Coordinates of C-alpha atoms in Angstrom, one line a residue:
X1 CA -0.2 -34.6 -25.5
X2 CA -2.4 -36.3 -27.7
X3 CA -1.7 -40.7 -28.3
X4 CA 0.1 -40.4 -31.4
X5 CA 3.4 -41.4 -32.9
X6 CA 4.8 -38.1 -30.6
X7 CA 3.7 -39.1 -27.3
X8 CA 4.7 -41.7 -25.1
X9 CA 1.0 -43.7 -24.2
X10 CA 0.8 -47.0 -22.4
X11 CA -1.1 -48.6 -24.8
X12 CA 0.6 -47.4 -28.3
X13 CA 2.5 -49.5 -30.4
X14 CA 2.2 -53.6 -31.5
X15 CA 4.1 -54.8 -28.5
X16 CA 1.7 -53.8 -25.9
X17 CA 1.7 -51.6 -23.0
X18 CA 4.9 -51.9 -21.7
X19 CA 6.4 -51.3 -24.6
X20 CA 5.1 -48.0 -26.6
X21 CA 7.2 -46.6 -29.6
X22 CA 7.0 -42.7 -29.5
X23 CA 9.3 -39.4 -30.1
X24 CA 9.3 -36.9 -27.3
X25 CA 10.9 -33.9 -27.6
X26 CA 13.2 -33.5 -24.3
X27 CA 13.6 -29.3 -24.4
X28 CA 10.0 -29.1 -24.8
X29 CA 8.4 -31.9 -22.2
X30 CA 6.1 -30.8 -19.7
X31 CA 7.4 -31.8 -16.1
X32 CA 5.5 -32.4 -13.0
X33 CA 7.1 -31.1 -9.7
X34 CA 8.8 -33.3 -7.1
X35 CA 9.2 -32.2 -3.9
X36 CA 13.1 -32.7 -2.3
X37 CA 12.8 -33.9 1.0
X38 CA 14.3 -30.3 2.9
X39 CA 16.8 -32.4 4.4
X40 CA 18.5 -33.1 0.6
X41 CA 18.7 -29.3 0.2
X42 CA 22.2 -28.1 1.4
X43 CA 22.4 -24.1 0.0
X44 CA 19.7 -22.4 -2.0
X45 CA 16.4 -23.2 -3.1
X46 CA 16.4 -25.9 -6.2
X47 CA 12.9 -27.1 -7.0
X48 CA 12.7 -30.5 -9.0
X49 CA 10.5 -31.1 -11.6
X50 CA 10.2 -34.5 -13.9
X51 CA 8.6 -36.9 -16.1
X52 CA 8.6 -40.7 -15.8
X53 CA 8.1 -41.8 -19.5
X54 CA 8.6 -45.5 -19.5
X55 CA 8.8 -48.2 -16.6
X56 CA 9.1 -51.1 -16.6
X57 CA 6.3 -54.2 -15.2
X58 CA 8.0 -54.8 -12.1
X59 CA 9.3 -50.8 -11.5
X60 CA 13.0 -52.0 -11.5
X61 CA 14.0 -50.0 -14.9
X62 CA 13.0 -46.4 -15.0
X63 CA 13.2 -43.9 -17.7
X64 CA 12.1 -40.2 -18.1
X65 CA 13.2 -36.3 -17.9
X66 CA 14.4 -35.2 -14.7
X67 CA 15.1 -30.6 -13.9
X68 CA 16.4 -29.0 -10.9
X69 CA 17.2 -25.1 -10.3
X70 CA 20.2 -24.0 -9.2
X71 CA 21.1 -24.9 -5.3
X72 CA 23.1 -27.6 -3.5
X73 CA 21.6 -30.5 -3.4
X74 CA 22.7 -34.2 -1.3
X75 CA 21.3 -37.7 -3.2
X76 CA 21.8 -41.3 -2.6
X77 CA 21.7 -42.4 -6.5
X78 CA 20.8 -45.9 -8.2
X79 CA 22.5 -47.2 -11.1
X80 CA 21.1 -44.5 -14.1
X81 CA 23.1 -43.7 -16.9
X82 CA 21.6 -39.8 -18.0
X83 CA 22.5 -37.1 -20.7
X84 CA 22.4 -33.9 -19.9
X85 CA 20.0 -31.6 -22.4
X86 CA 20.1 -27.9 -20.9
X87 CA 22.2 -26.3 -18.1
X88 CA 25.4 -27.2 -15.9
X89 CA 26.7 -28.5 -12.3
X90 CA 29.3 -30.3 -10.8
X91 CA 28.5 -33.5 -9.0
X92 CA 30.3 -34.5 -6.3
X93 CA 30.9 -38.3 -5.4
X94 CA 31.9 -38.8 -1.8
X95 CA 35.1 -40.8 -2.2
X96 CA 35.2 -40.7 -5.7
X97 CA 35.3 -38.2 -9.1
X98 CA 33.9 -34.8 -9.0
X99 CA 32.2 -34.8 -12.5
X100 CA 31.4 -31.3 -14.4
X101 CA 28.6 -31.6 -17.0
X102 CA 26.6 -30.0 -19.0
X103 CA 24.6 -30.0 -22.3
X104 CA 25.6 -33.3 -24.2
X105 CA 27.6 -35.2 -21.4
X106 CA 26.7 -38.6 -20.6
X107 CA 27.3 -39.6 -16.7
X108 CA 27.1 -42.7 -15.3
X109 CA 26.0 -43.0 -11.3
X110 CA 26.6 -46.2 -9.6
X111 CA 24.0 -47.5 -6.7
X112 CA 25.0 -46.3 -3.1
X113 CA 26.9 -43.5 -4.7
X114 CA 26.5 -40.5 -2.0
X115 CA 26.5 -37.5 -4.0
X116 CA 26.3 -33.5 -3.7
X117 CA 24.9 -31.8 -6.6
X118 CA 26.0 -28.0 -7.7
X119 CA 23.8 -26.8 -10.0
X120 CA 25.2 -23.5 -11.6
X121 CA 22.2 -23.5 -14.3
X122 CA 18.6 -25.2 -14.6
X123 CA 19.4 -28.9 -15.1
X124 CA 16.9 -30.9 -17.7
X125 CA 18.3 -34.3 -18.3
X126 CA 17.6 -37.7 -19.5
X127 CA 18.1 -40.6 -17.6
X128 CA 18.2 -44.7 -17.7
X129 CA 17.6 -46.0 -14.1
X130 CA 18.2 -49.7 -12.6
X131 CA 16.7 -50.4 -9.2

């Protein structure tokens, strides 16, 4: 991507470089693979792929595009808020709601929340992370 109004670089905008003002076009965004650890993977073989597009100084507030293939899948999550762009699965929270999205759901995760991802279609989401 080129550091225009369309791509999300450091040093655009007046308020400096934590704070850029770009459109990115979620559908579209090249992702960079992230390896699961093999011990997350439960059934299948989902490979992860995603984009970090804003963070902040001090790496407690995350945001970007996040994609996994179908499989079965165990996280421990952090607080994020994400909407769901492309594809389906049902997340399981140990000792709490099993929660079915897909395209144009909103989820929130809580920190310490043990979950196991289904993943019936490729995932491509948008997420709001607190650590």
């Amino acid at each position: 991507m080129s550091a225009d109004s369309t791509s999300p670089d450091s040093t655009a905008g007046p308020r400096g470089p934590l704070h850029p003002t770009f459109v990115l076009h979620i559908p579209d965004a090249d992702l960079e693979p992230e390896p699961l650890d093999p011990r997350q993977i439960v059934a299948g073989n989902p490979e992860v792929t995603g984009k970090v597009v804003w963070e902040s100084a001090d790496g407690s507030r995350v945001r970007g595009i996040w994609q996994i293939t179908p499989g079965v899948v165990t996280d421990t999550e952090a607080d994020e808020l994400f909407v769901v762009i492309s594809g389906s699965a049902t997340i399981e929270v140990e000792g709490g709601p099993t929660l079915d999205v897909g395209p144009g759901d909103l989820a929130v995760l809580h920190e310490g929340d043990r979950t196991t991802w289904t993943v019936h279609e490729t995932l491509r989401k948008a997420y709001a992370i607190t650590l």
